[in-house]
Short mmCIF file of C-alpha atoms (C1' of nucleotides) in Angstrom, two decimals:
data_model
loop_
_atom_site.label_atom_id
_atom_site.label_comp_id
_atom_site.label_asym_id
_atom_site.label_seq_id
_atom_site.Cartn_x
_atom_site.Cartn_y
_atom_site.Cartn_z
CA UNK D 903 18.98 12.94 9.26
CA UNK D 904 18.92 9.10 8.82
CA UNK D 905 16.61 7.87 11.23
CA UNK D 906 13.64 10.06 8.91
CA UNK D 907 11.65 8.65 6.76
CA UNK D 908 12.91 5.53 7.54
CA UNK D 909 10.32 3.09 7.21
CA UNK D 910 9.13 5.08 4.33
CA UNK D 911 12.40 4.55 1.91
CA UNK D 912 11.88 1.51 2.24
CA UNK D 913 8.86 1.60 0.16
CA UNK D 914 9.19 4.64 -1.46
CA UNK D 915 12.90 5.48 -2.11
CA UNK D 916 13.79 9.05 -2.22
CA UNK D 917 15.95 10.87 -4.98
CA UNK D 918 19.22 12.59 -4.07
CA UNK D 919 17.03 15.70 -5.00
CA UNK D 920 14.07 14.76 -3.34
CA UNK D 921 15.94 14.24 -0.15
CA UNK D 922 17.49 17.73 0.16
CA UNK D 923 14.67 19.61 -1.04
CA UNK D 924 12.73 17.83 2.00
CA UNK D 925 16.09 18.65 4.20
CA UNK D 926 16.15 22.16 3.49
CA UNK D 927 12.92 22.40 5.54
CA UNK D 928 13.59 20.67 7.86
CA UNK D 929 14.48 22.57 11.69
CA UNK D 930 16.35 20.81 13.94
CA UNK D 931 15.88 21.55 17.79
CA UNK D 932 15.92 20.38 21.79
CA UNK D 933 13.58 20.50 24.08
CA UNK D 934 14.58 20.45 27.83
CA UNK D 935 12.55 18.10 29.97
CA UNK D 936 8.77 20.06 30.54
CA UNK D 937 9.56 22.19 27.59
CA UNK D 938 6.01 22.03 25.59
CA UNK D 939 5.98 22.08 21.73
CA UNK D 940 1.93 23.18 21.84
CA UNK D 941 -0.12 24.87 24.16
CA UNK D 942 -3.52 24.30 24.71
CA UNK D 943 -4.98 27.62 23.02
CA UNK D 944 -2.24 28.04 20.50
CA UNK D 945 -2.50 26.99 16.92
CA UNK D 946 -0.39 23.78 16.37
CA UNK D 947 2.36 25.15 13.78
CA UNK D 948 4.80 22.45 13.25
CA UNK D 949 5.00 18.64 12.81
CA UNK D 950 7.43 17.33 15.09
CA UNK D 951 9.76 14.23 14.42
CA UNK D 952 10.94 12.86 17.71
CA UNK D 953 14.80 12.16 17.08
CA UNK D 954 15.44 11.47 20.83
CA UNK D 955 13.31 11.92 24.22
CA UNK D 956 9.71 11.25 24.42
CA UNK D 957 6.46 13.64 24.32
CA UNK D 958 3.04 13.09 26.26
CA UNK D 959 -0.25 14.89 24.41
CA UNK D 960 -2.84 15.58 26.81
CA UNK D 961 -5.86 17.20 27.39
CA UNK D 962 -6.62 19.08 30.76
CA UNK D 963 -10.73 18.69 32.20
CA UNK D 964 -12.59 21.23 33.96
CA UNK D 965 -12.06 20.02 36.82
CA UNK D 966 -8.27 20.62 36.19
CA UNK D 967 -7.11 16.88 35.75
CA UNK D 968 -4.74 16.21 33.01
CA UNK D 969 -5.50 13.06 30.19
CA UNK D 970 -2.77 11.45 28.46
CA UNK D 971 -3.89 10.96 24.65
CA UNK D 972 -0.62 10.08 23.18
CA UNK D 973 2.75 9.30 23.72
CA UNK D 974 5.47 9.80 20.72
CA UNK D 975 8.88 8.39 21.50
CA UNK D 976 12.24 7.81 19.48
CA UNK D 977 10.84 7.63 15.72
CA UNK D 978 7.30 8.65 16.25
CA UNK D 979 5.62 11.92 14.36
CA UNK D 980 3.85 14.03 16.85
CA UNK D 981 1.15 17.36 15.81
CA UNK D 982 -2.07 18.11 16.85
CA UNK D 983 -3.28 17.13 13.58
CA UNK D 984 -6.79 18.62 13.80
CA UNK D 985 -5.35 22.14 14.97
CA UNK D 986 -2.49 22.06 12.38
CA UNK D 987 -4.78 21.11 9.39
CA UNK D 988 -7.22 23.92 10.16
CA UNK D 989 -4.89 26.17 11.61
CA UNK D 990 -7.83 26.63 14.61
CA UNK D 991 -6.84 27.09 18.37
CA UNK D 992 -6.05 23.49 20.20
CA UNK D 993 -7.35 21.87 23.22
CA UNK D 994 -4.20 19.81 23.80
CA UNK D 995 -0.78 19.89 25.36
CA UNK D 996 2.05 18.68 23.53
CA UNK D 997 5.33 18.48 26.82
CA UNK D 998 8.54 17.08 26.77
CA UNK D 999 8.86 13.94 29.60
CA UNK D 1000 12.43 13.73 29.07
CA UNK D 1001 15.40 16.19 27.41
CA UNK D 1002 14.22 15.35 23.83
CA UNK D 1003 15.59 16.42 20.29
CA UNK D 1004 13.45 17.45 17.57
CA UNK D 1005 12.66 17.72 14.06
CA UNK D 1006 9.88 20.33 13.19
CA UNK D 1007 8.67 21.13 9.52
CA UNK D 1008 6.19 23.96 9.98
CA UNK D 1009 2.86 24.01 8.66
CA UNK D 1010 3.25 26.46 4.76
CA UNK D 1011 6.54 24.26 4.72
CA UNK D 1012 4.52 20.93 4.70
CA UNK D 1013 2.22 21.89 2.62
CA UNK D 1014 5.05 23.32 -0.07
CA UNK D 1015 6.38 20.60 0.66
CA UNK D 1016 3.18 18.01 -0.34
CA UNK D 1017 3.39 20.34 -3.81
CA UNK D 1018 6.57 20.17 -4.71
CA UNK D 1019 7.54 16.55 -3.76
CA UNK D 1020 4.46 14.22 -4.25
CA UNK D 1021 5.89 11.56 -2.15
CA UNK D 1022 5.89 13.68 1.13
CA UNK D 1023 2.18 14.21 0.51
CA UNK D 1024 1.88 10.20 0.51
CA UNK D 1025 3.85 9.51 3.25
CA UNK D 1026 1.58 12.48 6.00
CA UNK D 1027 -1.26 10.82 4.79
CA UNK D 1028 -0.35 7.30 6.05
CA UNK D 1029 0.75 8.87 9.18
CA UNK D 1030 -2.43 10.83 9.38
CA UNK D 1031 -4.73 7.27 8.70
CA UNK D 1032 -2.83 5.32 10.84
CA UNK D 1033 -3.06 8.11 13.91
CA UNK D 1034 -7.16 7.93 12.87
CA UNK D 1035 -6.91 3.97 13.15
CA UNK D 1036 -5.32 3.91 16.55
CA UNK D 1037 -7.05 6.34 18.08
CA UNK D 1038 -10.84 4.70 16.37
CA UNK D 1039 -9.49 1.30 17.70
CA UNK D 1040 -8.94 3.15 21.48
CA UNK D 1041 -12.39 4.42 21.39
CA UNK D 1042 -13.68 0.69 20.34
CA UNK D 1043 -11.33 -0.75 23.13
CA UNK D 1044 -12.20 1.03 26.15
CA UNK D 1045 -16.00 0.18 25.64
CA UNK D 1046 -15.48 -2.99 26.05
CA UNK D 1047 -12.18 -4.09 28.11
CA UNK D 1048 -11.52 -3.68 31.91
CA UNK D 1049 -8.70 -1.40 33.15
CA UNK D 1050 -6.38 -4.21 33.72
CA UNK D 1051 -6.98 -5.43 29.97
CA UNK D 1052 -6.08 -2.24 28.78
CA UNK D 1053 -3.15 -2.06 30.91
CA UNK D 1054 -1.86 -5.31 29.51
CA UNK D 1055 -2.55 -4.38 25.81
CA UNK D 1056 -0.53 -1.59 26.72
CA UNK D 1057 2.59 -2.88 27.84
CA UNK D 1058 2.43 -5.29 25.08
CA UNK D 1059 1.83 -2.30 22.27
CA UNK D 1060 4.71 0.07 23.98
CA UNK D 1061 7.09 -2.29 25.87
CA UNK D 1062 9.95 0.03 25.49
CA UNK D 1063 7.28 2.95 27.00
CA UNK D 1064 6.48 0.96 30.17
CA UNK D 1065 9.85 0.48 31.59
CA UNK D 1066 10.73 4.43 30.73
CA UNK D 1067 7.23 6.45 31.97
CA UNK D 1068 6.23 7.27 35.06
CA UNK D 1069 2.98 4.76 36.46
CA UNK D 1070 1.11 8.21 36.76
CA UNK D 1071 1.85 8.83 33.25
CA UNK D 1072 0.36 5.87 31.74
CA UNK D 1073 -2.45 5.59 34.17
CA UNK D 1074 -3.61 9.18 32.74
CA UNK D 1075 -3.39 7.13 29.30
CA UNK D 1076 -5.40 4.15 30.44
CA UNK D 1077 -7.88 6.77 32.13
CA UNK D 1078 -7.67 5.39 35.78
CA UNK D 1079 -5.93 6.71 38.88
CA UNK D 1080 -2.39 6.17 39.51
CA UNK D 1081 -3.74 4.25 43.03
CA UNK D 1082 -5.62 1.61 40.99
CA UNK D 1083 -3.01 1.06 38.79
CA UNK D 1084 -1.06 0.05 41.70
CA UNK D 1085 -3.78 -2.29 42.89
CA UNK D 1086 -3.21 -3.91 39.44
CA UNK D 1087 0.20 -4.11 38.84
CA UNK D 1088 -0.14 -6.13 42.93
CA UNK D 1089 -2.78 -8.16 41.30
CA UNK D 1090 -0.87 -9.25 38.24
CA UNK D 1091 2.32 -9.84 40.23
CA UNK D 1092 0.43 -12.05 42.42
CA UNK D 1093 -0.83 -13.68 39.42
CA UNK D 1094 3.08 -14.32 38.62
CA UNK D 1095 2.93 -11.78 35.66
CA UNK E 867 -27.81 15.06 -6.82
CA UNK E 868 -28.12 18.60 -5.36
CA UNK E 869 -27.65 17.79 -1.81
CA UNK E 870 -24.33 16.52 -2.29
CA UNK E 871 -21.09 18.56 -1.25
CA UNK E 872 -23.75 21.32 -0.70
CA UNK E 873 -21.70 22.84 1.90
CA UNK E 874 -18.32 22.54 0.14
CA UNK E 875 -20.05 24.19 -2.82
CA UNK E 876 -20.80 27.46 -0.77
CA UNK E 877 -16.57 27.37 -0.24
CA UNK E 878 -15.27 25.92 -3.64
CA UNK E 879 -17.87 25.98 -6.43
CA UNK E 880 -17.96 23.14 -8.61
CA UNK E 881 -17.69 24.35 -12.97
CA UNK E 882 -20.40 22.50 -14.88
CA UNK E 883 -17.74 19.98 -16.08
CA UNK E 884 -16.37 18.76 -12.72
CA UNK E 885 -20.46 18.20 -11.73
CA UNK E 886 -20.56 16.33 -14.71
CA UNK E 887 -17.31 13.78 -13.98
CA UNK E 888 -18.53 13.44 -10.35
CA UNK E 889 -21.74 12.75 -11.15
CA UNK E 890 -20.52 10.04 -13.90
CA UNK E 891 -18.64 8.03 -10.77
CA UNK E 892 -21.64 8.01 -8.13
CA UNK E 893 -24.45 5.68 -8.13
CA UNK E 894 -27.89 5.86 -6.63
CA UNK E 895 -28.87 3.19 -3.86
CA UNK E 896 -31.67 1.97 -1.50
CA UNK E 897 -31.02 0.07 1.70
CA UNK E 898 -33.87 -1.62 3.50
CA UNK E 899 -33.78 -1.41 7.46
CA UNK E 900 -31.03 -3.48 8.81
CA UNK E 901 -29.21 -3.53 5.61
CA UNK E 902 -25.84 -3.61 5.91
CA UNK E 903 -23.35 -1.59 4.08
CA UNK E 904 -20.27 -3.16 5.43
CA UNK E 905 -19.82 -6.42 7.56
CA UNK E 906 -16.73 -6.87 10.00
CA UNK E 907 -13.96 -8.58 8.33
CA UNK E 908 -14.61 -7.28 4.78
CA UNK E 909 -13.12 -4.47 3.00
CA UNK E 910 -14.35 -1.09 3.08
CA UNK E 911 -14.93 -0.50 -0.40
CA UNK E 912 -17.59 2.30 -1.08
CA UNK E 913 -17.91 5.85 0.61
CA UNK E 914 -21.33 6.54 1.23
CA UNK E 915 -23.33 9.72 1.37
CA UNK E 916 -26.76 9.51 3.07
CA UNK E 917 -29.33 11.13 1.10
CA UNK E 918 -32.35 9.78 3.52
CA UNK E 919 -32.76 7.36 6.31
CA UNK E 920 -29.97 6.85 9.24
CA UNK E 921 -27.08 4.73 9.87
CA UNK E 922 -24.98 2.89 12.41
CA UNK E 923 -21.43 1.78 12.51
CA UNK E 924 -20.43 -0.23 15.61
CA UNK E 925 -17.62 -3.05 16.71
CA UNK E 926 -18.51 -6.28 18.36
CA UNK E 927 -16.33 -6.82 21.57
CA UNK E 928 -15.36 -10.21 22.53
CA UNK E 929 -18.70 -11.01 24.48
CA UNK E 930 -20.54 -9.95 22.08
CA UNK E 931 -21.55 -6.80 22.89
CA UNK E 932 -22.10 -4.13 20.63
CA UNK E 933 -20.57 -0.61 20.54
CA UNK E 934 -22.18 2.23 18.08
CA UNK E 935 -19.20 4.74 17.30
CA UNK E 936 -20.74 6.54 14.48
CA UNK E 937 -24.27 7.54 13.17
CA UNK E 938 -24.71 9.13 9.96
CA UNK E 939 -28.16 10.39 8.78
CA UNK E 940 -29.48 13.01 6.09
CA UNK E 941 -26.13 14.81 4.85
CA UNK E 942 -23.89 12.87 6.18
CA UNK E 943 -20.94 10.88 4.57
CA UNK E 944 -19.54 7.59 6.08
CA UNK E 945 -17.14 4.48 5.30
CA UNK E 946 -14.69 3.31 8.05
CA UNK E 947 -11.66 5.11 6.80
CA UNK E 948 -9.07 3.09 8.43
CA UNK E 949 -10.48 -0.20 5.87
CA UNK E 950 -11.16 2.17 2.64
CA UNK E 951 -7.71 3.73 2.44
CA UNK E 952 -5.81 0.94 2.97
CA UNK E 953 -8.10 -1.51 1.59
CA UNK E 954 -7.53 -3.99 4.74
CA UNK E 955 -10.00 -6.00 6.55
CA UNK E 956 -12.54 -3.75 8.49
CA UNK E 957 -13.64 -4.60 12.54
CA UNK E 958 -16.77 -2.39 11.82
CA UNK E 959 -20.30 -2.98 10.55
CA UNK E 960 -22.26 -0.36 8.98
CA UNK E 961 -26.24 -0.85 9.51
CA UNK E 962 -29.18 0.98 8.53
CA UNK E 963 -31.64 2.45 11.63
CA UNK E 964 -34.40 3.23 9.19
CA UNK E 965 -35.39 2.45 4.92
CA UNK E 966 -32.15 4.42 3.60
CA UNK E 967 -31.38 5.87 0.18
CA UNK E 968 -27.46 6.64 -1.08
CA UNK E 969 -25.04 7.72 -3.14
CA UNK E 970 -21.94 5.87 -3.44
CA UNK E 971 -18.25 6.32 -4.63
CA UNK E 972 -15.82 2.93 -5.38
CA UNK E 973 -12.44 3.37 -3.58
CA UNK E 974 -10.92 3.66 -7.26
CA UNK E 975 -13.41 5.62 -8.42
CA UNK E 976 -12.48 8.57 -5.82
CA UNK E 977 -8.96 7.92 -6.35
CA UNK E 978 -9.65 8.56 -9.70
CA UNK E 979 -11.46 12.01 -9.05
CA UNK E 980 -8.83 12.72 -6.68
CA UNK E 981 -6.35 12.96 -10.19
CA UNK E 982 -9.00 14.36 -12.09
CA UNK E 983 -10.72 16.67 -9.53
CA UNK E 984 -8.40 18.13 -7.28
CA UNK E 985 -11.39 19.69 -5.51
CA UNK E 986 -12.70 16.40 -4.55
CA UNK E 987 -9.16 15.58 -2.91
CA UNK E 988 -9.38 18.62 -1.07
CA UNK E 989 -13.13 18.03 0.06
CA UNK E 990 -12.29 14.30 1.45
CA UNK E 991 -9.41 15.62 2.95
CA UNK E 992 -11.60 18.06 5.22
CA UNK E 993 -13.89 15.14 5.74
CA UNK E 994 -11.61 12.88 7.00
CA UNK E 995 -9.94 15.55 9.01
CA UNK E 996 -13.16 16.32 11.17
CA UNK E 997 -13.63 13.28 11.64
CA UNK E 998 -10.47 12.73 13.27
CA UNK E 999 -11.25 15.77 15.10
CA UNK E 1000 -14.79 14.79 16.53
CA UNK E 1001 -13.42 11.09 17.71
CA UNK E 1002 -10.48 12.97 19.42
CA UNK E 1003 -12.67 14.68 21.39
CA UNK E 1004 -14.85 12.03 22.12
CA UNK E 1005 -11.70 10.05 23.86
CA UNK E 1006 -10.87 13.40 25.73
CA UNK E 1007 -14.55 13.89 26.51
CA UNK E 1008 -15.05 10.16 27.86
CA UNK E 1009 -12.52 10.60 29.70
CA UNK E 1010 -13.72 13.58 32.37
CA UNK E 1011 -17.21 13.60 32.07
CA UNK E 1012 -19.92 11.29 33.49
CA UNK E 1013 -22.71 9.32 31.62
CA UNK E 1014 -24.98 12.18 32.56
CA UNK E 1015 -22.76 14.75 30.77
CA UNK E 1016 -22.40 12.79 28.14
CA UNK E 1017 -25.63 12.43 27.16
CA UNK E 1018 -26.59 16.04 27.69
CA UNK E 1019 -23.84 16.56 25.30
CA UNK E 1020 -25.24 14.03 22.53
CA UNK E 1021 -28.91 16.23 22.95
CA UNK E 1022 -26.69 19.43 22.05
CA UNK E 1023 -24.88 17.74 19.12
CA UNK E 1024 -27.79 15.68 17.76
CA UNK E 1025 -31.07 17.27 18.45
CA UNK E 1026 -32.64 15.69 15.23
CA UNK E 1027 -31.26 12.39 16.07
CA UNK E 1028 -31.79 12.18 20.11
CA UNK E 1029 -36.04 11.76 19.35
CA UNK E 1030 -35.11 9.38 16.21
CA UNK E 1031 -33.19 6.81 17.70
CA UNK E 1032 -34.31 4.32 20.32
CA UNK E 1033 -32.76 4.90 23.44
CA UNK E 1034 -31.03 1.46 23.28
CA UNK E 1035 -28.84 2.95 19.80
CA UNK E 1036 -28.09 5.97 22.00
CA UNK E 1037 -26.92 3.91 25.35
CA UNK E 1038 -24.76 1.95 22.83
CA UNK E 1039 -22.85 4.79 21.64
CA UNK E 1040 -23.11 6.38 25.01
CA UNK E 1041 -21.26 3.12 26.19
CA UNK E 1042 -23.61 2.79 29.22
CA UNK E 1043 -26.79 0.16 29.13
CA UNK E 1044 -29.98 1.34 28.25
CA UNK E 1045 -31.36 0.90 31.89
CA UNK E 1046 -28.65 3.16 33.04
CA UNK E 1047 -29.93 5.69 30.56
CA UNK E 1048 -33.56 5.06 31.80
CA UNK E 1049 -32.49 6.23 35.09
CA UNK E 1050 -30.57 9.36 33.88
CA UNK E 1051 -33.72 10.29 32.06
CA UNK E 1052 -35.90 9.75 35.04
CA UNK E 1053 -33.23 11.72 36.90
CA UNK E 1054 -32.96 14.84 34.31
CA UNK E 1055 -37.05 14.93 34.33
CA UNK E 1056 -37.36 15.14 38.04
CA UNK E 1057 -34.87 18.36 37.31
CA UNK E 1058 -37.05 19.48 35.05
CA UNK E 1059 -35.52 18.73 31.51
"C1'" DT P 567 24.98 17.80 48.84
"C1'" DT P 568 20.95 19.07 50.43
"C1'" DT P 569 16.29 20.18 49.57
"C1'" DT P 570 12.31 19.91 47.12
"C1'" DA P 571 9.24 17.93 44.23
"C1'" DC P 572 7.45 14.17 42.54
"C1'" DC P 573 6.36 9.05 42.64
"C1'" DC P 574 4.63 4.51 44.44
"C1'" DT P 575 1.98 1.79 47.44
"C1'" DT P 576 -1.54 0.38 50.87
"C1'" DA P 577 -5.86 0.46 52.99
"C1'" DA P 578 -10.63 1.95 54.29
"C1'" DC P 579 -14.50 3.62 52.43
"C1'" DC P 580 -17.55 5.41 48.63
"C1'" DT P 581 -20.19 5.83 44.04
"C1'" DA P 582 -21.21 5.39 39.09
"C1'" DG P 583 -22.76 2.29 36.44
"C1'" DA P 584 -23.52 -3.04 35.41
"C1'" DT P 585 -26.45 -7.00 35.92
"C1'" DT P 586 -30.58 -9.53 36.34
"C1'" DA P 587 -35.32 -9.93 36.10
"C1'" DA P 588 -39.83 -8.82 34.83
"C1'" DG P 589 -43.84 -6.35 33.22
"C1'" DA P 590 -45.89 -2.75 30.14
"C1'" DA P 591 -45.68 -0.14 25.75
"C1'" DA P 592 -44.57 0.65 21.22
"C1'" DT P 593 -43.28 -0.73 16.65
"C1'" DG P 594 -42.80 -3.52 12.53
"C1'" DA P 595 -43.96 -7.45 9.66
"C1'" DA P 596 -47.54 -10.26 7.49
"C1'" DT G 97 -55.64 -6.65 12.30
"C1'" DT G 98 -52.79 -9.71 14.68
"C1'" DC G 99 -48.56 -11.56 16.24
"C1'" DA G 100 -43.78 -11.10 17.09
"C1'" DT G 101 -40.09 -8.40 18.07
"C1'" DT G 102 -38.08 -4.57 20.07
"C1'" DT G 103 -38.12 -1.07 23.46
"C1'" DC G 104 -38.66 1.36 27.88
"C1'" DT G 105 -38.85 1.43 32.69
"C1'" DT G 106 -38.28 0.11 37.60
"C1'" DA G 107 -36.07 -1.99 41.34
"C1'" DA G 108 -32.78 -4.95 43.92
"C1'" DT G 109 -28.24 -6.26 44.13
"C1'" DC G 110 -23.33 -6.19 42.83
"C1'" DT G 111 -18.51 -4.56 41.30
"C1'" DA G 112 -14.91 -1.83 38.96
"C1'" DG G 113 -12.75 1.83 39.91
"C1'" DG G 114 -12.55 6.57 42.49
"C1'" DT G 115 -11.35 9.18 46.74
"C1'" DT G 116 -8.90 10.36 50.69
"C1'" DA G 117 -5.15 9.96 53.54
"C1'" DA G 118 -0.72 8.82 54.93
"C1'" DG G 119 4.14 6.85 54.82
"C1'" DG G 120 8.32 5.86 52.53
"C1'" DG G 121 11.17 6.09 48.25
"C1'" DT G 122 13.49 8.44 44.26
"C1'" DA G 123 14.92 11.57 41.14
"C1'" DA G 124 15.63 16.53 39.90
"C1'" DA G 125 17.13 21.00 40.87
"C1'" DA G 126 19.87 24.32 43.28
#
DNA sequence: TTTTACCCTTAACCTAGATTAAGAAATGAA
DNA sequence: TTCATTTCTTAATCTAGGTTAAGGGTAAAA
């Protein structure tokens, strides 16, 4: 159970106490590739730690079409955090791209678990801000940038995502079609990129 | 101050003495049209309920452009969370529409009622969560739906705002130019709306 | 190992929305 | 009240990105 909390001990050490308390909670598991950890519909139930694999969240349109919102990879924290702070029925999609393994704390865990060790309730809310930040600076970003200059800030923001995900996959992220995304990958190649 | 948390009271009722402490940490405020309450590249340090009047908080793309993200107006709270919890520079301004008066709360002042209070932690916390919810959808929503649909949707959500704001505020957080909405009004009138 | 499902690219054509320009109307400051 | 600043609208023209279709390539499942 290394790899959790990682960045976090840095700051914040954790007591030998601290750390099994938070380990007693903790459920590990493995997801086979398309294996979904939410269903639109469902209440979100568990905070998931990616140990290994990678997730896509997405939303699905009346029309049918499928939008990539996130992606959470080796190290990342993935949860509907609206539906699993209200406990209300989601509109997302949380599916496995790749044979992952898992982490979950469930949602009365967490929050015994922001009571009992005060640190824990420190570190969700940093991951909760910095999941607001990224997604406000998204909104701010696709006003204003062309599809290739979101494309670009992407592969510089998840290099190790770009060489591992389908094109289709991250062109549902960058909201285009997986055909223009072609036309600018040619472009940028031509360009000598 | 009776406006204030007047829907949280309905749900958690404040005793005499935690009206008292809150009250002690908020302070009374008028900002003239155009007044800012933050400026890009400065800290976020005040949370700010509107009492009366309406505000904007956009980011300034490269070219200089403009993009509203947020409007607050009677009721409303607002602050660019990302800055105020982590007391780093913010890329938002927040502008007044109209004459404006507010309350405001200090960054360690509400970390100190967040100790003292433990209501008042649990009321931000619900704040900050629907936010996150609301600009969620907004990326899922931009996503699938045209500039048409869009704005029929801002009607629905802000009825008291739509015939407030000029239709250049509303374009901006639209992210379409206010000729473009010229024509979708022209359009939705010939339908009838 | 074979089959199936998905993935990538190209190209021709199409549309939502941007841009530019310009005049009329409304609003705010003094 | 008057002047200055915004605001709204219309129309002509332009472009980023969507759509459709079709062929070849790759990876997963059986």
């Amino acid at each position: 159970m290394q790899s959790l909390f990682k960045e976090f001990e840095e700051i914040l050490p954790l007591s030998a106490e601290e750390s099994e308390i938070i380990e007693s909670k903790i459920r590990f598991s493995i997801v086979k590739r398309k294996g979904f950890l939410l269903k639109e519909g469902c209440v979100c139930k568990h905070y998931t730690f990616v140990i290994k694999g990678c997730f896509k969240m997405y939303g699905v349109d009346d029309r049918g079409f499928s939008h990539n919102i996130q992606f959470a990879a080796e190290g990342d924290w993935i949860a509907d955090i609206g539906s699993f702070y209200t406990q209300t029925a989601s509109k997302l999609n949380i599916e496995a791209l790749e044979y992952s393994e898992i982490y979950q704390i469930s949602q009365p865990d967490l929050y015994w678990l922001f009571v009992e060790v005060n640190k824990v309730n420190r570190m969700f809310k940093v991951i909760s801000e910095s999941n607001f930040v990224e997604i406000q600076n998204r909104v701010l970003q696709n006003f204003s940038s062309t599809a290739e200059q979101r494309y670009l800030s992407f592969l510089e923001q998840y290099p190790h995502l770009s060489n591992r995900l389908p094109n289709t996959q991250i062109a549902s992220y960058l909201g285009i079609t997986p055909e223009f995304l072609s036309k600018i990958r040619k472009g940028l190649s031509k360009k000598g990129l």
